Amino acid sequence: MASTPEDIELAGPDQYETLGSSELATSKPSTKPTKRQILVDENHPFDLEAYVSSYSGRAAAIRLIFIANSCPPLAVQAYQLAIQYIQQTPDANLYLSTLTAHNAIAPNPIPQDQKWLDDTISKNSAERDRLEVDLKTYASNMIKESIRMSHRELGKYYQGVGDYASSLKHFMRSREFCITSGQVLEMCISVLEVLAEQQNYGQLSTYVFKAESAFESPVVSMGGPGKKGIANINPEREIIQCKLEFCTALSDLGQARYEKAAYGFLKMGKSLGDWNAKIVAPSDIAIYGTICALASLSRSAIRAAVLESDTFAYYLEQEPYVRELLDAYMNSKFKDMLLLLERYSTRHLLDPHLAPHIPELTRQIQNRATVLYFQPFSSVHLVKMAAAFGVELAQLEASIVSLIDEGLIKGRIDSTNKILKAKDQDPRQELYRQAIETGLNNQASTRKLLYRMRLLQADLVVKAPKQSNREQQSQLQSQQSQTTQSILAEHIAMYD
């Protein structure tokens, strides 16, 4: 299941009801801090204010709360900044929960802004009542377009206050009153925005498919006609296409499909429109795409899809260290690569989308680097190899043993002399094996061709008569099928 920001583990007063619903329960990445201890020091730099400046509104608040839960040294500062961002939104419940959590750990508690709280609750209540009255009025008059607009506005309202269950309910109900494909597309984009905020990775792909179906229909503009297909892309279409590509890639990342996620992020366009900073920052795209590519793609694929890509170059400019990481990997400077991964691990582990996957992604990157290092050699001293990677000898040896067990390295370890030796392969034996395999495949295909020829000679071709009822057709087909099976059995026995 996906995660909802309102379910983050914060203590809230009992007199305010908790937003959300059990049907949209949160997943571990957003509700629990990362298990690994997150360091913030000279060797693991992290500028919290610079990081959060890339986001706005609720997105910044939710990321700050995740950081506060995951990294105790930054908790007080993160909560303070989160409260400032939450006061830019109408979410009173999240404000109370965050304030309570801050005051529980901070040496200097922050007093509750009662005036803002009362004004926000009053405005929320008045706005909800107005929208519900409008919806009832339009529903009684059966004005389809006005009903659709009312459901859309209610969906936006509940999204703003953090009630994702009600938000999705109203957005989905507006589908019944959509007339054009542009309106269907608008509904799907709104649902995708809520699901992305909620980190509901499993449902993202479903609504991406629905949005693409509406996007490729003759009318794709949000308010008017357009040309069929996606070849002629205007700025509005380009933004929509980029949003759909991002949701697809994010869904793959959330479900640990790293290769698909890598290609998804790498082919993204440059413009996310109003989602930029509201949902994701360009620097996030650079990190997601690069880390997934290093973990799942070959060097040639990385060169073509990352380094030689014009579109992804825009994202690489947002995070300079990402290009350093790519250069170190491509130039076989694996020690520098691992040092960069460790140095910026704090940045990776404090990202709510990426954090739960960092241990596995890092392991896959290390495994790929180990395999690439050993490929040109017939034997390698493990001591020198450990120095080249900057790791302990025992750690490297354990890693190589697991790679040998998985079949990624064809070799064996001399534990006494600490040498990794490639398995000797007899080229002549391999050639004989390939020749025999090719011969068996040719023999099987020839036998199938002979069976086909004998069937044609026996005129065993099933053809339905021009005028016959269904019972006669089925009876004839049954008889011919039995005859065919008997002849096939005879010839199989003959050739065997």
Short mmCIF file of N, CA and C in Angstrom, two decimals, residues 62-214:
data_model
loop_
_atom_site.label_atom_id
_atom_site.label_comp_id
_atom_site.label_asym_id
_atom_site.label_seq_id
_atom_site.Cartn_x
_atom_site.Cartn_y
_atom_site.Cartn_z
N ILE A 62 5.84 17.73 3.98
CA ILE A 62 5.88 16.27 4.13
C ILE A 62 7.31 15.74 4.10
N ARG A 63 8.15 16.31 3.24
CA ARG A 63 9.54 15.88 3.19
C ARG A 63 10.28 16.26 4.48
N LEU A 64 9.96 17.42 5.02
CA LEU A 64 10.60 17.83 6.27
C LEU A 64 10.18 16.93 7.43
N ILE A 65 8.92 16.53 7.45
CA ILE A 65 8.47 15.62 8.51
C ILE A 65 9.14 14.26 8.37
N PHE A 66 9.31 13.80 7.15
CA PHE A 66 10.03 12.54 6.91
C PHE A 66 11.47 12.65 7.41
N ILE A 67 12.12 13.78 7.15
CA ILE A 67 13.49 13.99 7.61
C ILE A 67 13.55 14.01 9.13
N ALA A 68 12.57 14.67 9.76
CA ALA A 68 12.55 14.74 11.22
C ALA A 68 12.39 13.36 11.83
N ASN A 69 11.59 12.50 11.22
CA ASN A 69 11.39 11.14 11.73
C ASN A 69 12.61 10.25 11.48
N SER A 70 13.36 10.54 10.40
CA SER A 70 14.45 9.66 10.00
C SER A 70 15.79 10.06 10.58
N CYS A 71 15.99 11.35 10.85
CA CYS A 71 17.30 11.84 11.26
C CYS A 71 17.16 12.70 12.51
N PRO A 72 17.33 12.14 13.71
CA PRO A 72 17.17 12.90 14.95
C PRO A 72 18.02 14.17 15.04
N PRO A 73 19.28 14.20 14.54
CA PRO A 73 20.04 15.45 14.64
C PRO A 73 19.39 16.63 13.92
N LEU A 74 18.58 16.35 12.90
CA LEU A 74 17.94 17.42 12.15
C LEU A 74 16.47 17.61 12.53
N ALA A 75 15.99 16.85 13.51
CA ALA A 75 14.55 16.80 13.79
C ALA A 75 13.98 18.16 14.18
N VAL A 76 14.64 18.86 15.11
CA VAL A 76 14.09 20.12 15.60
C VAL A 76 14.02 21.15 14.48
N GLN A 77 15.12 21.28 13.74
CA GLN A 77 15.15 22.23 12.63
C GLN A 77 14.13 21.87 11.56
N ALA A 78 14.01 20.57 11.28
CA ALA A 78 13.07 20.13 10.24
C ALA A 78 11.63 20.42 10.66
N TYR A 79 11.29 20.16 11.91
CA TYR A 79 9.94 20.45 12.40
C TYR A 79 9.63 21.95 12.33
N GLN A 80 10.61 22.78 12.69
CA GLN A 80 10.40 24.22 12.65
C GLN A 80 10.11 24.70 11.23
N LEU A 81 10.89 24.23 10.29
CA LEU A 81 10.64 24.60 8.89
C LEU A 81 9.32 24.03 8.40
N ALA A 82 9.00 22.80 8.82
CA ALA A 82 7.74 22.18 8.40
C ALA A 82 6.54 23.00 8.87
N ILE A 83 6.59 23.49 10.08
CA ILE A 83 5.48 24.30 10.60
C ILE A 83 5.28 25.55 9.76
N GLN A 84 6.38 26.16 9.33
CA GLN A 84 6.27 27.35 8.49
C GLN A 84 5.59 27.03 7.16
N TYR A 85 5.96 25.90 6.56
CA TYR A 85 5.35 25.53 5.28
C TYR A 85 3.90 25.10 5.46
N ILE A 86 3.60 24.42 6.56
CA ILE A 86 2.22 23.96 6.78
C ILE A 86 1.28 25.14 6.94
N GLN A 87 1.77 26.24 7.51
CA GLN A 87 0.92 27.42 7.68
C GLN A 87 0.61 28.12 6.36
N GLN A 88 1.25 27.66 5.27
CA GLN A 88 0.90 28.15 3.94
C GLN A 88 -0.21 27.29 3.32
N THR A 89 -0.61 26.24 4.01
CA THR A 89 -1.65 25.33 3.52
C THR A 89 -2.85 25.41 4.46
N PRO A 90 -4.00 24.85 4.07
CA PRO A 90 -5.17 24.85 4.96
C PRO A 90 -5.27 23.62 5.86
N ASP A 91 -4.17 22.89 6.05
CA ASP A 91 -4.21 21.64 6.81
C ASP A 91 -3.97 21.91 8.29
N ALA A 92 -5.04 22.11 9.05
CA ALA A 92 -4.93 22.40 10.48
C ALA A 92 -4.49 21.18 11.27
N ASN A 93 -4.96 20.01 10.91
CA ASN A 93 -4.59 18.79 11.64
C ASN A 93 -3.10 18.51 11.56
N LEU A 94 -2.53 18.68 10.36
CA LEU A 94 -1.10 18.44 10.21
C LEU A 94 -0.29 19.46 11.00
N TYR A 95 -0.78 20.68 11.08
CA TYR A 95 -0.11 21.71 11.88
C TYR A 95 -0.07 21.31 13.34
N LEU A 96 -1.20 20.88 13.88
CA LEU A 96 -1.25 20.48 15.29
C LEU A 96 -0.35 19.29 15.57
N SER A 97 -0.36 18.31 14.70
CA SER A 97 0.47 17.12 14.90
C SER A 97 1.95 17.46 14.86
N THR A 98 2.34 18.28 13.91
CA THR A 98 3.75 18.65 13.78
C THR A 98 4.20 19.51 14.95
N LEU A 99 3.35 20.45 15.36
CA LEU A 99 3.69 21.30 16.50
C LEU A 99 3.86 20.46 17.78
N THR A 100 2.97 19.50 17.98
CA THR A 100 3.07 18.63 19.16
C THR A 100 4.36 17.82 19.13
N ALA A 101 4.71 17.28 17.96
CA ALA A 101 5.93 16.49 17.84
C ALA A 101 7.16 17.35 18.08
N HIS A 102 7.15 18.58 17.59
CA HIS A 102 8.30 19.48 17.81
C HIS A 102 8.46 19.81 19.28
N ASN A 103 7.38 20.19 19.92
CA ASN A 103 7.46 20.60 21.32
C ASN A 103 7.84 19.44 22.25
N ALA A 104 7.64 18.21 21.78
CA ALA A 104 7.99 17.04 22.61
C ALA A 104 9.49 16.82 22.69
N ILE A 105 10.25 17.34 21.70
CA ILE A 105 11.70 17.10 21.66
C ILE A 105 12.52 18.37 21.72
N ALA A 106 11.92 19.53 21.47
CA ALA A 106 12.68 20.78 21.39
C ALA A 106 12.89 21.38 22.77
N PRO A 107 14.08 21.94 23.01
CA PRO A 107 14.32 22.60 24.31
C PRO A 107 13.48 23.87 24.48
N ASN A 108 13.15 24.53 23.34
CA ASN A 108 12.34 25.75 23.38
C ASN A 108 11.05 25.51 22.60
N PRO A 109 9.97 25.13 23.27
CA PRO A 109 8.71 24.85 22.57
C PRO A 109 8.18 26.09 21.84
N ILE A 110 7.46 25.83 20.74
CA ILE A 110 6.83 26.90 19.96
C ILE A 110 5.39 27.05 20.41
N PRO A 111 4.96 28.26 20.76
CA PRO A 111 3.55 28.43 21.17
C PRO A 111 2.61 28.22 19.99
N GLN A 112 1.44 27.73 20.28
CA GLN A 112 0.44 27.46 19.24
C GLN A 112 -0.13 28.77 18.69
N ASP A 113 -0.18 28.89 17.38
CA ASP A 113 -0.75 30.08 16.74
C ASP A 113 -2.27 29.91 16.68
N GLN A 114 -2.93 30.28 17.76
CA GLN A 114 -4.36 30.03 17.87
C GLN A 114 -5.17 30.83 16.85
N LYS A 115 -4.72 32.05 16.56
CA LYS A 115 -5.46 32.88 15.59
C LYS A 115 -5.45 32.23 14.21
N TRP A 116 -4.25 31.78 13.77
CA TRP A 116 -4.18 31.11 12.47
C TRP A 116 -5.01 29.84 12.47
N LEU A 117 -4.96 29.08 13.56
CA LEU A 117 -5.69 27.82 13.64
C LEU A 117 -7.20 28.05 13.56
N ASP A 118 -7.69 29.03 14.33
CA ASP A 118 -9.14 29.31 14.30
C ASP A 118 -9.58 29.81 12.94
N ASP A 119 -8.80 30.70 12.35
CA ASP A 119 -9.15 31.23 11.02
C ASP A 119 -9.15 30.13 9.98
N THR A 120 -8.15 29.25 10.04
CA THR A 120 -8.05 28.17 9.05
C THR A 120 -9.22 27.20 9.17
N ILE A 121 -9.55 26.79 10.40
CA ILE A 121 -10.66 25.86 10.60
C ILE A 121 -11.97 26.49 10.14
N SER A 122 -12.15 27.78 10.45
CA SER A 122 -13.37 28.48 10.04
C SER A 122 -13.47 28.57 8.52
N LYS A 123 -12.35 28.93 7.87
CA LYS A 123 -12.36 29.02 6.40
C LYS A 123 -12.60 27.66 5.76
N ASN A 124 -11.98 26.62 6.31
CA ASN A 124 -12.17 25.28 5.76
C ASN A 124 -13.63 24.85 5.86
N SER A 125 -14.24 25.10 7.02
CA SER A 125 -15.63 24.71 7.21
C SER A 125 -16.55 25.46 6.25
N ALA A 126 -16.33 26.78 6.13
CA ALA A 126 -17.17 27.58 5.23
C ALA A 126 -16.98 27.15 3.77
N GLU A 127 -15.75 26.88 3.38
CA GLU A 127 -15.48 26.47 2.00
C GLU A 127 -16.11 25.10 1.71
N ARG A 128 -15.99 24.16 2.65
CA ARG A 128 -16.59 22.84 2.44
C ARG A 128 -18.11 22.94 2.34
N ASP A 129 -18.72 23.72 3.20
CA ASP A 129 -20.18 23.88 3.16
C ASP A 129 -20.62 24.50 1.83
N ARG A 130 -19.89 25.51 1.37
CA ARG A 130 -20.25 26.15 0.11
C ARG A 130 -20.16 25.18 -1.07
N LEU A 131 -19.08 24.42 -1.11
CA LEU A 131 -18.90 23.48 -2.21
C LEU A 131 -19.95 22.37 -2.18
N GLU A 132 -20.29 21.88 -1.01
CA GLU A 132 -21.31 20.83 -0.91
C GLU A 132 -22.69 21.34 -1.29
N VAL A 133 -23.01 22.59 -0.91
CA VAL A 133 -24.29 23.18 -1.32
C VAL A 133 -24.35 23.34 -2.83
N ASP A 134 -23.25 23.83 -3.41
CA ASP A 134 -23.22 23.97 -4.88
C ASP A 134 -23.42 22.63 -5.56
N LEU A 135 -22.79 21.59 -5.04
CA LEU A 135 -22.92 20.27 -5.65
C LEU A 135 -24.37 19.77 -5.58
N LYS A 136 -25.02 19.95 -4.43
CA LYS A 136 -26.42 19.52 -4.30
C LYS A 136 -27.33 20.31 -5.24
N THR A 137 -27.06 21.58 -5.39
CA THR A 137 -27.88 22.42 -6.27
C THR A 137 -27.75 21.97 -7.72
N TYR A 138 -26.50 21.78 -8.16
CA TYR A 138 -26.28 21.36 -9.55
C TYR A 138 -26.81 19.95 -9.78
N ALA A 139 -26.69 19.07 -8.78
CA ALA A 139 -27.18 17.70 -8.93
C ALA A 139 -28.71 17.69 -9.07
N SER A 140 -29.40 18.55 -8.32
CA SER A 140 -30.87 18.60 -8.44
C SER A 140 -31.32 19.17 -9.78
N ASN A 141 -30.48 20.05 -10.37
CA ASN A 141 -30.81 20.64 -11.67
C ASN A 141 -30.27 19.82 -12.84
N MET A 142 -29.47 18.76 -12.53
CA MET A 142 -28.91 17.86 -13.55
C MET A 142 -28.06 18.62 -14.59
N ILE A 143 -27.21 19.53 -14.10
CA ILE A 143 -26.29 20.25 -14.99
C ILE A 143 -24.95 19.51 -14.94
N LYS A 144 -24.68 18.72 -15.96
CA LYS A 144 -23.54 17.80 -15.92
C LYS A 144 -22.21 18.53 -15.76
N GLU A 145 -21.98 19.58 -16.53
CA GLU A 145 -20.70 20.28 -16.47
C GLU A 145 -20.49 20.91 -15.10
N SER A 146 -21.54 21.49 -14.53
CA SER A 146 -21.41 22.09 -13.21
C SER A 146 -21.19 21.04 -12.13
N ILE A 147 -21.82 19.88 -12.28
CA ILE A 147 -21.60 18.78 -11.32
C ILE A 147 -20.14 18.32 -11.37
N ARG A 148 -19.62 18.19 -12.60
CA ARG A 148 -18.22 17.78 -12.76
C ARG A 148 -17.29 18.79 -12.10
N MET A 149 -17.54 20.08 -12.34
CA MET A 149 -16.70 21.12 -11.76
C MET A 149 -16.79 21.10 -10.23
N SER A 150 -17.98 20.84 -9.68
CA SER A 150 -18.14 20.80 -8.24
C SER A 150 -17.36 19.65 -7.62
N HIS A 151 -17.43 18.47 -8.25
CA HIS A 151 -16.65 17.33 -7.76
C HIS A 151 -15.15 17.64 -7.84
N ARG A 152 -14.74 18.29 -8.91
CA ARG A 152 -13.31 18.63 -9.05
C ARG A 152 -12.87 19.59 -7.95
N GLU A 153 -13.68 20.62 -7.68
CA GLU A 153 -13.32 21.58 -6.63
C GLU A 153 -13.30 20.93 -5.25
N LEU A 154 -14.24 20.03 -5.00
CA LEU A 154 -14.24 19.31 -3.72
C LEU A 154 -13.01 18.41 -3.60
N GLY A 155 -12.62 17.79 -4.71
CA GLY A 155 -11.41 16.97 -4.70
C GLY A 155 -10.18 17.80 -4.37
N LYS A 156 -10.08 19.00 -4.94
CA LYS A 156 -8.95 19.88 -4.64
C LYS A 156 -8.98 20.34 -3.19
N TYR A 157 -10.19 20.62 -2.71
CA TYR A 157 -10.31 21.06 -1.31
C TYR A 157 -9.81 19.98 -0.35
N TYR A 158 -10.28 18.75 -0.52
CA TYR A 158 -9.88 17.66 0.38
C TYR A 158 -8.41 17.32 0.22
N GLN A 159 -7.88 17.49 -0.98
CA GLN A 159 -6.44 17.27 -1.17
C GLN A 159 -5.65 18.30 -0.36
N GLY A 160 -6.12 19.54 -0.34
CA GLY A 160 -5.42 20.59 0.40
C GLY A 160 -5.40 20.36 1.89
N VAL A 161 -6.48 19.79 2.43
CA VAL A 161 -6.53 19.55 3.88
C VAL A 161 -5.98 18.17 4.24
N GLY A 162 -5.53 17.41 3.26
CA GLY A 162 -4.88 16.14 3.55
C GLY A 162 -5.79 14.94 3.62
N ASP A 163 -7.07 15.10 3.27
CA ASP A 163 -8.01 13.97 3.28
C ASP A 163 -7.99 13.32 1.90
N TYR A 164 -7.01 12.46 1.67
CA TYR A 164 -6.81 11.88 0.34
C TYR A 164 -7.93 10.94 -0.06
N ALA A 165 -8.52 10.25 0.90
CA ALA A 165 -9.61 9.33 0.58
C ALA A 165 -10.79 10.10 -0.03
N SER A 166 -11.21 11.18 0.61
CA SER A 166 -12.32 11.98 0.10
C SER A 166 -11.94 12.67 -1.21
N SER A 167 -10.69 13.10 -1.31
CA SER A 167 -10.23 13.75 -2.54
C SER A 167 -10.34 12.81 -3.73
N LEU A 168 -9.83 11.59 -3.56
CA LEU A 168 -9.91 10.61 -4.65
C LEU A 168 -11.35 10.26 -4.98
N LYS A 169 -12.19 10.18 -3.96
CA LYS A 169 -13.60 9.85 -4.18
C LYS A 169 -14.27 10.88 -5.09
N HIS A 170 -14.04 12.16 -4.84
CA HIS A 170 -14.68 13.20 -5.64
C HIS A 170 -14.06 13.29 -7.03
N PHE A 171 -12.76 13.15 -7.14
CA PHE A 171 -12.14 13.17 -8.47
C PHE A 171 -12.68 12.02 -9.33
N MET A 172 -12.81 10.83 -8.73
CA MET A 172 -13.30 9.68 -9.49
C MET A 172 -14.78 9.83 -9.85
N ARG A 173 -15.56 10.44 -8.98
CA ARG A 173 -16.97 10.65 -9.30
C ARG A 173 -17.15 11.64 -10.44
N SER A 174 -16.22 12.56 -10.59
CA SER A 174 -16.34 13.52 -11.69
C SER A 174 -16.23 12.83 -13.05
N ARG A 175 -15.68 11.60 -13.06
CA ARG A 175 -15.56 10.86 -14.34
C ARG A 175 -16.92 10.61 -14.97
N GLU A 176 -17.96 10.40 -14.16
CA GLU A 176 -19.29 10.11 -14.70
C GLU A 176 -19.86 11.29 -15.49
N PHE A 177 -19.34 12.49 -15.23
CA PHE A 177 -19.90 13.68 -15.85
C PHE A 177 -18.95 14.31 -16.86
N CYS A 178 -17.88 13.58 -17.22
CA CYS A 178 -16.96 14.06 -18.25
C CYS A 178 -17.56 13.81 -19.63
N ILE A 179 -17.48 14.80 -20.49
CA ILE A 179 -18.04 14.69 -21.83
C ILE A 179 -16.95 14.48 -22.87
N THR A 180 -15.86 15.24 -22.77
CA THR A 180 -14.78 15.16 -23.75
C THR A 180 -13.60 14.38 -23.18
N SER A 181 -12.73 13.94 -24.07
CA SER A 181 -11.53 13.23 -23.63
C SER A 181 -10.60 14.16 -22.85
N GLY A 182 -10.66 15.46 -23.15
CA GLY A 182 -9.86 16.41 -22.39
C GLY A 182 -10.26 16.47 -20.94
N GLN A 183 -11.55 16.36 -20.68
CA GLN A 183 -12.03 16.36 -19.29
C GLN A 183 -11.63 15.07 -18.58
N VAL A 184 -11.68 13.95 -19.29
CA VAL A 184 -11.22 12.68 -18.71
C VAL A 184 -9.74 12.76 -18.38
N LEU A 185 -8.96 13.35 -19.27
CA LEU A 185 -7.53 13.50 -19.05
C LEU A 185 -7.26 14.38 -17.83
N GLU A 186 -8.02 15.47 -17.71
CA GLU A 186 -7.87 16.35 -16.55
C GLU A 186 -8.16 15.61 -15.25
N MET A 187 -9.20 14.77 -15.26
CA MET A 187 -9.53 13.99 -14.07
C MET A 187 -8.39 13.03 -13.72
N CYS A 188 -7.83 12.35 -14.73
CA CYS A 188 -6.75 11.40 -14.49
C CYS A 188 -5.50 12.09 -13.94
N ILE A 189 -5.18 13.26 -14.47
CA ILE A 189 -4.01 14.00 -13.98
C ILE A 189 -4.22 14.40 -12.52
N SER A 190 -5.44 14.81 -12.16
CA SER A 190 -5.72 15.18 -10.77
C SER A 190 -5.57 13.97 -9.84
N VAL A 191 -6.07 12.81 -10.28
CA VAL A 191 -5.94 11.59 -9.48
C VAL A 191 -4.46 11.20 -9.34
N LEU A 192 -3.71 11.31 -10.43
CA LEU A 192 -2.28 10.97 -10.38
C LEU A 192 -1.52 11.89 -9.42
N GLU A 193 -1.91 13.14 -9.39
CA GLU A 193 -1.25 14.08 -8.46
C GLU A 193 -1.48 13.66 -7.01
N VAL A 194 -2.71 13.26 -6.69
CA VAL A 194 -3.01 12.80 -5.33
C VAL A 194 -2.25 11.51 -5.02
N LEU A 195 -2.24 10.57 -5.96
CA LEU A 195 -1.56 9.29 -5.74
C LEU A 195 -0.06 9.48 -5.57
N ALA A 196 0.53 10.42 -6.33
CA ALA A 196 1.96 10.69 -6.20
C ALA A 196 2.27 11.30 -4.84
N GLU A 197 1.44 12.24 -4.38
CA GLU A 197 1.61 12.81 -3.04
C GLU A 197 1.48 11.72 -1.97
N GLN A 198 0.53 10.84 -2.21
CA GLN A 198 0.20 9.79 -1.24
C GLN A 198 1.18 8.63 -1.29
N GLN A 199 2.03 8.61 -2.34
CA GLN A 199 2.99 7.52 -2.57
C GLN A 199 2.27 6.19 -2.76
N ASN A 200 1.17 6.22 -3.47
CA ASN A 200 0.41 5.01 -3.78
C ASN A 200 0.91 4.47 -5.11
N TYR A 201 2.08 3.81 -5.07
CA TYR A 201 2.76 3.41 -6.30
C TYR A 201 1.98 2.37 -7.10
N GLY A 202 1.25 1.52 -6.43
CA GLY A 202 0.53 0.46 -7.14
C GLY A 202 -0.57 0.96 -8.04
N GLN A 203 -1.22 2.07 -7.67
CA GLN A 203 -2.34 2.59 -8.46
C GLN A 203 -1.91 3.57 -9.54
N LEU A 204 -0.68 4.05 -9.48
CA LEU A 204 -0.24 5.05 -10.45
C LEU A 204 -0.34 4.54 -11.88
N SER A 205 0.13 3.32 -12.13
CA SER A 205 0.15 2.80 -13.49
C SER A 205 -1.25 2.66 -14.07
N THR A 206 -2.23 2.36 -13.21
CA THR A 206 -3.61 2.21 -13.69
C THR A 206 -4.13 3.51 -14.28
N TYR A 207 -3.91 4.60 -13.59
CA TYR A 207 -4.42 5.88 -14.07
C TYR A 207 -3.53 6.50 -15.14
N VAL A 208 -2.27 6.09 -15.21
CA VAL A 208 -1.43 6.50 -16.34
C VAL A 208 -1.99 5.90 -17.62
N PHE A 209 -2.39 4.62 -17.57
CA PHE A 209 -2.98 3.97 -18.74
C PHE A 209 -4.26 4.67 -19.17
N LYS A 210 -5.12 5.01 -18.21
CA LYS A 210 -6.37 5.70 -18.54
C LYS A 210 -6.09 7.07 -19.13
N ALA A 211 -5.10 7.77 -18.56
CA ALA A 211 -4.76 9.10 -19.07
C ALA A 211 -4.19 9.02 -20.49
N GLU A 212 -3.37 8.00 -20.75
CA GLU A 212 -2.80 7.86 -22.09
C GLU A 212 -3.88 7.54 -23.11
N SER A 213 -4.89 6.76 -22.71
CA SER A 213 -5.99 6.47 -23.63
C SER A 213 -6.74 7.74 -24.01
N ALA A 214 -6.96 8.61 -23.03
CA ALA A 214 -7.62 9.89 -23.32
C ALA A 214 -6.68 10.82 -24.07
#
